[in-house]
mmCIF file of C-alpha atoms and ligand atoms in Angstrom:
data_model
loop_
_atom_site.group_PDB
_atom_site.id
_atom_site.type_symbol
_atom_site.label_atom_id
_atom_site.label_comp_id
_atom_site.label_asym_id
_atom_site.label_seq_id
_atom_site.Cartn_x
_atom_site.Cartn_y
_atom_site.Cartn_z
ATOM 1 C CA UNK A 1 -3.559 12.106 297.877
ATOM 2 C CA UNK A 2 -5.965 9.423 296.403
ATOM 3 C CA UNK A 3 -4.063 7.662 293.856
ATOM 4 C CA UNK A 4 -3.503 3.946 293.788
ATOM 5 C CA UNK A 5 -3.238 2.832 297.781
ATOM 6 C CA UNK A 6 0.265 2.888 299.015
ATOM 7 C CA UNK A 7 -0.088 1.569 302.507
ATOM 8 C CA UNK A 8 3.501 0.726 302.795
ATOM 9 C CA UNK A 9 5.038 -2.749 303.655
ATOM 10 C CA UNK A 10 2.278 -4.879 305.548
ATOM 11 C CA UNK A 11 1.354 -8.416 306.193
ATOM 12 C CA UNK A 12 -2.002 -8.877 304.286
ATOM 13 C CA UNK A 13 -1.588 -12.496 304.047
ATOM 14 C CA UNK A 14 -4.741 -14.170 304.462
ATOM 15 C CA UNK A 15 -6.737 -11.006 303.516
ATOM 16 C CA UNK A 16 -9.186 -10.837 300.421
ATOM 17 C CA UNK A 17 -7.004 -8.215 298.556
ATOM 18 C CA UNK A 18 -8.935 -6.423 295.930
ATOM 19 C CA UNK A 19 -7.184 -3.251 295.847
ATOM 20 C CA UNK A 20 -5.773 -4.162 292.431
ATOM 21 C CA UNK A 21 -5.250 -6.845 290.050
ATOM 22 C CA UNK A 22 -1.398 -6.217 290.218
ATOM 23 C CA UNK A 23 -1.279 -8.026 293.560
ATOM 24 C CA UNK A 24 -1.535 -11.474 292.205
ATOM 25 C CA UNK A 25 1.531 -13.840 293.009
ATOM 26 C CA UNK A 26 2.705 -16.264 290.436
ATOM 27 C CA UNK A 27 1.110 -19.694 290.463
ATOM 28 C CA UNK A 28 3.343 -22.849 291.141
ATOM 29 C CA UNK A 29 2.836 -23.672 287.506
ATOM 30 C CA UNK A 30 3.810 -20.254 286.517
ATOM 31 C CA UNK A 31 6.976 -20.575 288.707
ATOM 32 C CA UNK A 32 7.886 -23.860 287.315
ATOM 33 C CA UNK A 33 7.859 -22.140 283.747
ATOM 34 C CA UNK A 34 10.034 -19.509 285.084
ATOM 35 C CA UNK A 35 12.427 -21.880 286.712
ATOM 36 C CA UNK A 36 12.910 -23.943 283.491
ATOM 37 C CA UNK A 37 13.086 -21.045 280.784
ATOM 38 C CA UNK A 38 15.808 -20.880 278.523
ATOM 39 C CA UNK A 39 17.793 -17.726 278.988
ATOM 40 C CA UNK A 40 20.506 -15.499 277.530
ATOM 41 C CA UNK A 41 21.614 -11.844 277.353
ATOM 42 C CA UNK A 42 18.565 -9.798 275.965
ATOM 43 C CA UNK A 43 20.528 -6.875 275.402
ATOM 44 C CA UNK A 44 22.565 -8.755 272.851
ATOM 45 C CA UNK A 45 19.236 -10.187 271.885
ATOM 46 C CA UNK A 46 20.125 -13.788 272.904
ATOM 47 C CA UNK A 47 17.271 -14.731 275.206
ATOM 48 C CA UNK A 48 15.282 -17.079 273.241
ATOM 49 C CA UNK A 49 12.361 -16.732 275.833
ATOM 50 C CA UNK A 50 11.948 -13.083 275.634
ATOM 51 C CA UNK A 51 12.374 -13.171 271.625
ATOM 52 C CA UNK A 52 9.577 -15.887 271.602
ATOM 53 C CA UNK A 53 7.328 -13.523 273.827
ATOM 54 C CA UNK A 54 7.840 -10.604 271.658
ATOM 55 C CA UNK A 55 7.215 -12.461 268.398
ATOM 56 C CA UNK A 56 3.996 -13.889 270.045
ATOM 57 C CA UNK A 57 2.613 -10.673 271.161
ATOM 58 C CA UNK A 58 3.425 -8.913 268.074
ATOM 59 C CA UNK A 59 1.492 -11.611 266.261
ATOM 60 C CA UNK A 60 -1.325 -11.579 268.493
ATOM 61 C CA UNK A 61 -1.763 -7.889 268.075
ATOM 62 C CA UNK A 62 -1.209 -8.063 264.343
ATOM 63 C CA UNK A 63 1.930 -5.728 264.455
ATOM 64 C CA UNK A 64 5.383 -6.483 263.077
ATOM 65 C CA UNK A 65 7.281 -6.219 266.189
ATOM 66 C CA UNK A 66 7.362 -6.025 269.937
ATOM 67 C CA UNK A 67 9.526 -5.046 272.906
ATOM 68 C CA UNK A 68 9.421 -6.610 276.188
ATOM 69 C CA UNK A 69 9.595 -3.807 278.936
ATOM 70 C CA UNK A 70 9.680 -3.909 282.542
ATOM 71 C CA UNK A 71 6.463 -1.886 283.268
ATOM 72 C CA UNK A 72 3.150 -0.683 281.627
ATOM 73 C CA UNK A 73 4.582 2.752 282.389
ATOM 74 C CA UNK A 74 7.625 2.203 280.254
ATOM 75 C CA UNK A 75 5.665 0.729 277.483
ATOM 76 C CA UNK A 76 3.308 3.810 277.281
ATOM 77 C CA UNK A 77 5.829 6.369 277.788
ATOM 78 C CA UNK A 78 8.166 4.885 274.997
ATOM 79 C CA UNK A 79 5.063 4.154 272.782
ATOM 80 C CA UNK A 80 4.366 7.893 273.054
ATOM 81 C CA UNK A 81 7.976 8.887 272.440
ATOM 82 C CA UNK A 82 8.152 6.967 269.095
ATOM 83 C CA UNK A 83 4.927 8.783 267.757
ATOM 84 C CA UNK A 84 5.624 12.449 269.377
ATOM 85 C CA UNK A 85 8.645 14.735 269.087
ATOM 86 C CA UNK A 86 9.634 17.175 272.021
ATOM 87 C CA UNK A 87 7.225 20.208 272.027
ATOM 88 C CA UNK A 88 4.350 18.136 270.519
ATOM 89 C CA UNK A 89 1.443 17.247 272.264
ATOM 90 C CA UNK A 90 -0.201 14.175 273.453
ATOM 91 C CA UNK A 91 -4.145 14.389 273.681
ATOM 92 C CA UNK A 92 -6.099 12.087 275.844
ATOM 93 C CA UNK A 93 -9.020 11.994 278.459
ATOM 94 C CA UNK A 94 -8.322 13.808 281.831
ATOM 95 C CA UNK A 95 -8.577 10.420 283.633
ATOM 96 C CA UNK A 96 -6.183 8.508 281.433
ATOM 97 C CA UNK A 97 -3.400 6.479 283.056
ATOM 98 C CA UNK A 98 -0.738 7.803 280.899
ATOM 99 C CA UNK A 99 -1.363 11.464 282.075
ATOM 100 C CA UNK A 100 -2.620 10.804 285.455
ATOM 101 C CA UNK A 101 -0.627 8.142 286.990
ATOM 102 C CA UNK A 102 2.714 8.090 285.112
ATOM 103 C CA UNK A 103 4.283 10.956 287.098
ATOM 104 C CA UNK A 104 4.217 13.463 284.332
ATOM 105 C CA UNK A 105 6.949 11.245 282.581
ATOM 106 C CA UNK A 106 6.016 12.359 279.004
ATOM 107 C CA UNK A 107 7.008 15.818 280.115
ATOM 108 C CA UNK A 108 9.595 15.000 282.520
ATOM 109 C CA UNK A 109 11.530 12.573 280.262
ATOM 110 C CA UNK A 110 10.671 13.693 276.632
ATOM 111 C CA UNK A 111 9.540 17.327 276.596
ATOM 112 C CA UNK A 112 5.891 16.333 275.415
ATOM 113 C CA UNK A 113 3.213 18.544 276.268
ATOM 114 C CA UNK A 114 -0.184 17.112 277.086
ATOM 115 C CA UNK A 115 -3.721 18.197 276.968
ATOM 116 C CA UNK A 116 -7.166 16.508 278.143
ATOM 117 C CA UNK A 117 -10.885 16.336 277.455
ATOM 118 C CA UNK A 118 -13.082 15.402 280.410
ATOM 119 C CA UNK A 119 -14.917 12.443 278.865
ATOM 120 C CA UNK A 120 -17.957 10.711 280.088
ATOM 121 C CA UNK A 121 -16.452 8.615 282.839
ATOM 122 C CA UNK A 122 -13.527 7.469 280.590
ATOM 123 C CA UNK A 123 -15.600 6.379 277.584
ATOM 124 C CA UNK A 124 -14.217 7.249 274.283
ATOM 125 C CA UNK A 125 -15.801 9.667 272.108
ATOM 126 C CA UNK A 126 -13.812 10.306 268.662
ATOM 127 C CA UNK A 127 -15.644 13.355 268.124
ATOM 128 C CA UNK A 128 -14.666 15.067 271.434
ATOM 129 C CA UNK A 129 -10.987 14.207 270.831
ATOM 130 C CA UNK A 130 -10.858 14.986 267.158
ATOM 131 C CA UNK A 131 -12.469 18.437 267.782
ATOM 132 C CA UNK A 132 -9.692 19.328 270.032
ATOM 133 C CA UNK A 133 -6.692 18.178 267.854
ATOM 134 C CA UNK A 134 -4.285 21.053 266.976
ATOM 135 C CA UNK A 135 -2.937 20.976 263.459
ATOM 136 C CA UNK A 136 0.667 20.621 262.598
ATOM 137 C CA UNK A 137 2.654 23.421 260.737
ATOM 138 C CA UNK A 138 0.717 26.567 262.197
ATOM 139 C CA UNK A 139 2.993 29.132 263.676
ATOM 140 C CA UNK A 140 1.381 29.135 267.075
ATOM 141 C CA UNK A 141 -0.138 26.050 267.842
ATOM 142 C CA UNK A 142 1.607 23.119 269.778
ATOM 143 C CA UNK A 143 0.887 20.435 267.340
ATOM 144 C CA UNK A 144 -1.147 17.215 268.412
ATOM 145 C CA UNK A 145 1.069 14.312 267.246
ATOM 146 C CA UNK A 146 -0.571 11.450 269.211
ATOM 147 C CA UNK A 147 -3.972 10.615 270.889
ATOM 148 C CA UNK A 148 -3.736 8.148 273.826
ATOM 149 C CA UNK A 149 -6.619 5.744 274.205
ATOM 150 C CA UNK A 150 -7.151 3.297 277.289
ATOM 151 C CA UNK A 151 -8.762 -0.022 277.162
ATOM 152 C CA UNK A 152 -10.093 -1.071 279.347
ATOM 153 C CA UNK A 153 -10.235 2.251 281.254
ATOM 154 C CA UNK A 154 -8.904 1.847 284.815
ATOM 155 C CA UNK A 155 -10.573 5.143 286.175
ATOM 156 C CA UNK A 156 -13.519 4.375 284.266
ATOM 157 C CA UNK A 157 -13.996 1.359 286.317
ATOM 158 C CA UNK A 158 -12.703 -1.178 283.890
ATOM 159 C CA UNK A 159 -15.084 -0.122 280.971
ATOM 160 C CA UNK A 160 -14.492 -1.576 277.494
ATOM 161 C CA UNK A 161 -14.049 1.083 274.938
ATOM 162 C CA UNK A 162 -16.692 0.781 271.974
ATOM 163 C CA UNK A 163 -15.202 -0.640 268.896
ATOM 164 C CA UNK A 164 -16.986 1.811 266.557
ATOM 165 C CA UNK A 165 -15.443 4.836 268.306
ATOM 166 C CA UNK A 166 -11.939 3.144 268.286
ATOM 167 C CA UNK A 167 -12.347 2.594 264.501
ATOM 168 C CA UNK A 168 -13.817 6.126 263.859
ATOM 169 C CA UNK A 169 -10.802 7.591 265.786
ATOM 170 C CA UNK A 170 -8.343 5.546 263.872
ATOM 171 C CA UNK A 171 -9.917 5.981 260.542
ATOM 172 C CA UNK A 172 -9.898 9.921 261.207
ATOM 173 C CA UNK A 173 -6.125 9.663 262.397
ATOM 174 C CA UNK A 174 -4.994 8.277 258.987
ATOM 175 C CA UNK A 175 -5.771 11.407 257.076
ATOM 176 C CA UNK A 176 -4.771 13.654 259.653
ATOM 177 C CA UNK A 177 -1.374 12.400 260.413
ATOM 178 C CA UNK A 178 -2.043 11.955 264.139
ATOM 179 C CA UNK A 179 -0.897 8.788 265.764
ATOM 180 C CA UNK A 180 -2.958 6.643 268.137
ATOM 181 C CA UNK A 181 -1.465 4.975 271.171
ATOM 182 C CA UNK A 182 -3.192 2.188 273.020
ATOM 183 C CA UNK A 183 -2.756 1.902 276.762
ATOM 184 C CA UNK A 184 -3.761 -1.615 276.785
ATOM 185 C CA UNK A 185 -2.802 -2.637 280.417
ATOM 186 C CA UNK A 186 -6.130 -4.504 280.504
ATOM 187 C CA UNK A 187 -6.751 -5.049 276.793
ATOM 188 C CA UNK A 188 -6.906 -8.543 277.352
ATOM 189 C CA UNK A 189 -9.896 -8.096 279.598
ATOM 190 C CA UNK A 190 -11.647 -5.975 276.912
ATOM 191 C CA UNK A 191 -10.990 -8.913 274.506
ATOM 192 C CA UNK A 192 -12.471 -11.348 277.099
ATOM 193 C CA UNK A 193 -15.479 -9.269 277.818
ATOM 194 C CA UNK A 194 -16.345 -7.860 274.111
ATOM 195 C CA UNK A 195 -15.132 -10.960 271.846
ATOM 196 C CA UNK A 196 -13.390 -8.332 269.871
ATOM 197 C CA UNK A 197 -10.021 -10.157 268.615
ATOM 198 C CA UNK A 198 -6.779 -8.741 270.089
ATOM 199 C CA UNK A 199 -5.434 -8.169 266.520
ATOM 200 C CA UNK A 200 -8.496 -5.799 265.807
ATOM 201 C CA UNK A 201 -7.544 -3.835 269.088
ATOM 202 C CA UNK A 202 -4.069 -3.884 267.662
ATOM 203 C CA UNK A 203 -4.569 -2.859 264.163
ATOM 204 C CA UNK A 204 -6.389 0.342 265.569
ATOM 205 C CA UNK A 205 -3.342 1.648 267.202
ATOM 206 C CA UNK A 206 0.189 2.809 265.867
ATOM 207 C CA UNK A 207 1.642 1.804 269.147
ATOM 208 C CA UNK A 208 0.220 -0.253 272.040
ATOM 209 C CA UNK A 209 1.420 -1.313 275.438
ATOM 210 C CA UNK A 210 -0.185 -4.501 276.666
ATOM 211 C CA UNK A 211 0.432 -5.644 280.376
ATOM 212 C CA UNK A 212 1.357 -9.162 281.557
ATOM 213 C CA UNK A 213 1.371 -8.037 285.393
ATOM 214 C CA UNK A 214 -2.380 -6.996 285.755
ATOM 215 C CA UNK A 215 -5.162 -9.573 285.169
ATOM 216 C CA UNK A 216 -2.728 -11.951 283.556
ATOM 217 C CA UNK A 217 -0.949 -12.537 286.889
ATOM 218 C CA UNK A 218 2.511 -12.420 285.610
ATOM 219 C CA UNK A 219 4.966 -10.758 288.218
ATOM 220 C CA UNK A 220 6.335 -8.209 285.949
ATOM 221 C CA UNK A 221 6.343 -7.364 282.260
ATOM 222 C CA UNK A 222 4.458 -5.360 279.608
ATOM 223 C CA UNK A 223 5.014 -5.607 275.737
ATOM 224 C CA UNK A 224 4.957 -2.748 273.293
ATOM 225 C CA UNK A 225 3.859 -3.579 269.948
ATOM 226 C CA UNK A 226 4.257 -1.274 266.770
ATOM 227 C CA UNK A 227 6.235 -1.476 263.311
ATOM 228 C CA UNK A 228 9.513 -2.895 262.932
ATOM 229 C CA UNK A 229 11.152 0.494 262.537
ATOM 230 C CA UNK A 230 9.365 1.977 265.640
ATOM 231 C CA UNK A 231 10.245 -1.042 267.758
ATOM 232 C CA UNK A 232 14.020 -0.787 266.661
ATOM 233 C CA UNK A 233 13.862 2.919 267.845
ATOM 234 C CA UNK A 234 11.935 1.895 271.023
ATOM 235 C CA UNK A 235 14.799 -0.553 271.876
ATOM 236 C CA UNK A 236 17.171 2.361 272.157
ATOM 237 C CA UNK A 237 14.578 4.255 274.301
ATOM 238 C CA UNK A 238 14.452 1.406 276.650
ATOM 239 C CA UNK A 239 18.310 1.164 276.746
ATOM 240 C CA UNK A 240 18.441 4.804 277.666
ATOM 241 C CA UNK A 241 15.932 4.536 280.268
ATOM 242 C CA UNK A 242 17.647 1.709 281.938
ATOM 243 C CA UNK A 243 15.287 -0.853 280.842
ATOM 244 C CA UNK A 244 17.928 -3.007 278.953
ATOM 245 C CA UNK A 245 17.577 -6.457 280.768
ATOM 246 C CA UNK A 246 19.737 -9.478 280.609
ATOM 247 C CA UNK A 247 18.777 -12.989 281.250
ATOM 248 C CA UNK A 248 15.135 -12.024 281.697
ATOM 249 C CA UNK A 249 13.817 -15.139 279.922
ATOM 250 C CA UNK A 250 12.651 -16.045 283.299
ATOM 251 C CA UNK A 251 10.258 -13.259 283.484
ATOM 252 C CA UNK A 252 9.234 -13.579 279.777
ATOM 253 C CA UNK A 253 8.511 -17.175 280.696
ATOM 254 C CA UNK A 254 5.935 -16.012 283.130
ATOM 255 C CA UNK A 255 4.240 -13.908 280.433
ATOM 256 C CA UNK A 256 4.382 -16.685 277.911
ATOM 257 C CA UNK A 257 2.677 -19.160 280.579
ATOM 258 C CA UNK A 258 0.231 -16.273 281.060
ATOM 259 C CA UNK A 259 -0.946 -16.147 277.577
ATOM 260 C CA UNK A 260 -1.245 -19.895 277.617
ATOM 261 C CA UNK A 261 -3.333 -20.098 280.788
ATOM 262 C CA UNK A 262 -4.740 -16.908 282.165
ATOM 263 C CA UNK A 263 -6.478 -15.269 279.299
ATOM 264 C CA UNK A 264 -9.652 -17.199 278.827
ATOM 265 C CA UNK A 265 -10.153 -17.496 282.668
ATOM 266 C CA UNK A 266 -10.341 -13.573 282.990
ATOM 267 C CA UNK A 267 -14.125 -14.165 282.372
ATOM 268 C CA UNK A 268 -14.076 -15.824 285.967
ATOM 269 C CA UNK A 269 -12.924 -12.421 287.271
ATOM 270 C CA UNK A 270 -15.781 -10.681 285.279
ATOM 271 C CA UNK A 271 -18.285 -12.908 286.657
ATOM 272 C CA UNK A 272 -16.969 -12.486 290.330
ATOM 273 C CA UNK A 273 -17.014 -8.763 289.868
ATOM 274 C CA UNK A 274 -20.765 -8.693 288.789
ATOM 275 C CA UNK A 275 -21.505 -10.882 291.544
ATOM 276 C CA UNK A 276 -19.789 -8.768 294.048
ATOM 277 C CA UNK A 277 -21.707 -5.558 292.569
ATOM 278 C CA UNK A 278 -24.924 -7.507 292.760
ATOM 279 C CA UNK A 279 -24.397 -8.265 296.419
ATOM 280 C CA UNK A 280 -23.324 -4.630 297.324
ATOM 281 C CA UNK A 281 -26.436 -3.169 295.282
ATOM 282 C CA UNK A 282 -24.316 -1.600 292.643
ATOM 283 C CA UNK A 283 -25.728 -1.682 289.039
ATOM 284 C CA UNK A 284 -24.228 -4.911 287.745
ATOM 285 C CA UNK A 285 -24.559 -3.252 284.212
ATOM 286 C CA UNK A 286 -21.757 -0.939 285.302
ATOM 287 C CA UNK A 287 -19.433 -3.808 285.641
ATOM 288 C CA UNK A 288 -18.045 -4.653 282.078
ATOM 289 C CA UNK A 289 -14.835 -6.388 283.396
ATOM 290 C CA UNK A 290 -12.990 -6.805 286.613
ATOM 291 C CA UNK A 291 -13.461 -3.904 288.631
ATOM 292 C CA UNK A 292 -16.580 -2.601 290.914
ATOM 293 C CA UNK A 293 -16.820 1.019 291.791
ATOM 294 C CA UNK A 294 -18.740 2.303 294.861
ATOM 295 C CA UNK A 295 -19.261 6.032 294.834
ATOM 296 C CA UNK A 296 -20.479 8.462 297.367
ATOM 297 C CA UNK A 297 -19.020 6.606 300.520
ATOM 298 C CA UNK A 298 -16.342 7.913 302.789
ATOM 299 C CA UNK A 299 -13.645 5.857 301.158
ATOM 300 C CA UNK A 300 -11.002 5.852 304.092
ATOM 301 C CA UNK A 301 -13.556 4.834 306.662
ATOM 302 C CA UNK A 302 -14.938 2.236 304.421
ATOM 303 C CA UNK A 303 -11.244 0.823 303.607
ATOM 304 C CA UNK A 304 -10.401 0.863 307.319
ATOM 305 C CA UNK A 305 -13.594 -0.943 308.284
ATOM 306 C CA UNK A 306 -13.282 -3.562 305.752
ATOM 307 C CA UNK A 307 -9.425 -4.088 306.451
ATOM 308 C CA UNK A 308 -10.272 -4.710 310.131
ATOM 309 C CA UNK A 309 -12.204 -7.522 308.745
ATOM 310 C CA UNK A 310 -9.810 -8.904 306.575
ATOM 311 C CA UNK A 311 -10.954 -7.285 303.190
ATOM 312 C CA UNK A 312 -8.898 -4.824 301.221
ATOM 313 C CA UNK A 313 -10.406 -2.424 299.029
ATOM 314 C CA UNK A 314 -8.815 0.375 297.053
ATOM 315 C CA UNK A 315 -9.423 3.991 297.652
ATOM 316 C CA UNK A 316 -9.558 5.969 294.423
ATOM 317 C CA UNK A 317 -11.109 9.148 295.554
ATOM 318 C CA UNK A 318 -12.294 10.664 298.693
ATOM 319 C CA UNK A 319 -15.800 9.144 298.331
ATOM 320 C CA UNK A 320 -14.921 6.222 296.099
ATOM 321 C CA UNK A 321 -13.763 2.622 296.489
ATOM 322 C CA UNK A 322 -12.875 0.216 294.076
ATOM 323 C CA UNK A 323 -12.687 -3.631 294.100
ATOM 324 C CA UNK A 324 -10.693 -5.343 291.418
ATOM 325 C CA UNK A 325 -11.227 -9.300 291.151
ATOM 326 C CA UNK A 326 -8.215 -11.134 289.923
ATOM 327 C CA UNK A 327 -6.578 -14.586 289.877
ATOM 328 C CA UNK A 328 -5.779 -14.493 293.468
ATOM 329 C CA UNK A 329 -9.444 -14.138 294.579
ATOM 330 C CA UNK A 330 -11.699 -17.182 293.873
ATOM 331 C CA UNK A 331 -15.445 -17.167 294.344
ATOM 332 C CA UNK A 332 -15.393 -17.867 298.202
ATOM 333 C CA UNK A 333 -13.177 -14.777 298.668
ATOM 334 C CA UNK A 334 -15.439 -12.656 296.666
ATOM 335 C CA UNK A 335 -18.436 -13.950 298.696
ATOM 336 C CA UNK A 336 -16.453 -13.148 301.851
ATOM 337 C CA UNK A 337 -15.663 -9.583 300.569
ATOM 338 C CA UNK A 338 -19.132 -9.250 299.622
ATOM 339 C CA UNK A 339 -20.583 -9.984 303.037
ATOM 340 C CA UNK A 340 -17.973 -7.741 304.856
ATOM 341 C CA UNK A 341 -18.250 -4.715 302.525
ATOM 342 C CA UNK A 342 -22.007 -4.840 302.389
ATOM 343 C CA UNK A 343 -22.314 -4.856 306.111
ATOM 344 C CA UNK A 344 -19.709 -2.024 306.228
ATOM 345 C CA UNK A 345 -21.616 0.107 303.854
ATOM 346 C CA UNK A 346 -25.079 -0.841 305.767
ATOM 347 C CA UNK A 347 -23.461 0.411 309.093
ATOM 348 C CA UNK A 348 -22.260 3.774 307.617
HETATM 349 C C1 PLP B 401 -4.456 1.509 282.647
HETATM 350 C C2 PLP B 401 -2.963 1.284 283.072
HETATM 351 N N1 PLP B 401 -1.974 1.799 282.361
HETATM 352 C C3 PLP B 401 -0.725 1.552 282.607
HETATM 353 C C4 PLP B 401 -0.479 1.100 283.979
HETATM 354 C C5 PLP B 401 1.115 1.012 284.157
HETATM 355 O O1 PLP B 401 1.619 -0.200 284.745
HETATM 356 P P1 PLP B 401 2.901 -0.475 285.582
HETATM 357 O O2 PLP B 401 2.335 -0.284 287.122
HETATM 358 O O3 PLP B 401 3.225 -1.758 285.172
HETATM 359 O O4 PLP B 401 3.658 0.531 285.253
HETATM 360 C C6 PLP B 401 -1.406 0.660 284.917
HETATM 361 C C7 PLP B 401 -1.136 0.181 286.140
HETATM 362 O O5 PLP B 401 -2.112 -0.182 286.841
HETATM 363 C C8 PLP B 401 -2.751 0.955 284.320
HETATM 364 O O6 PLP B 401 -3.875 0.429 285.156
#
């Protein structure tokens, strides 16, 4: 019912579109980089641009190897499969993307069981998760093989996970034989907001999927990082899932361009989100990255009224709207959105 908006084909040109940071279109410079990319058949591992992207992302996150995949969902699901066997369990918070928005893929594709804890708005508590872990080797229990962590947290309104909790969870997991998977769809936002190096976030996970097609503005693509052995196995899973791609250096080039030009600028999106929150009377402290959430409003009515005035907002619950700032919305667009949405809210 209330997932990510699926309005269907629509002409939203000219609108200030704050539904998601996935809506960005490649910039002219990114398109040039794509057009000029050197390519080869990546299933044969002969695409130099894909290889360059994989090496670069592996190094950024301090892992041995990486795998370019078409989507964050594929990166997450292969990542989970690499650290869980069928019949084992993934533990995560009840609002995490991998267990909420990925169509039950872990169960449907891989026979993985899942269990959730209700967190405080998505914020990670290592103790809360650790308490729920079920041991290996028991005759009755479903063994917890992995814990999924999301940073930043989407349904948590873009919150940045506290580093001490990530560290505690990872330290604990070493002795427990439980893997940590990071859904890092927006880990670049976390890095820019917190100043924590990407390599630190990377080393606190066994597998991590990071997206190029969210705030970084590439049209497609995610990268899964892990050990060389796991990535070799992940390559087989990607092929089985139909994700073996051919001359996709054109897409990897967009990712490389985004890494060169679109990481530091995420700070602008964060500032725009804070400005929007202030203008809407939302606590700016609740805005840690590029998302502004307004609760206790009739979401469909607000979205419709704003849309009629050229501003698109996301409905992520019957009484919750969400606005996400990104590369395609500049300061003037944010001011316009603030004018429209604040008036819509005042007129309720
Ligand atoms: C936190 C998070 N993880 C994973 C994904 C999945 O990415 P994709 O849409 O590329 O499959 C998303 C998508 O919005 C997301 O927000």
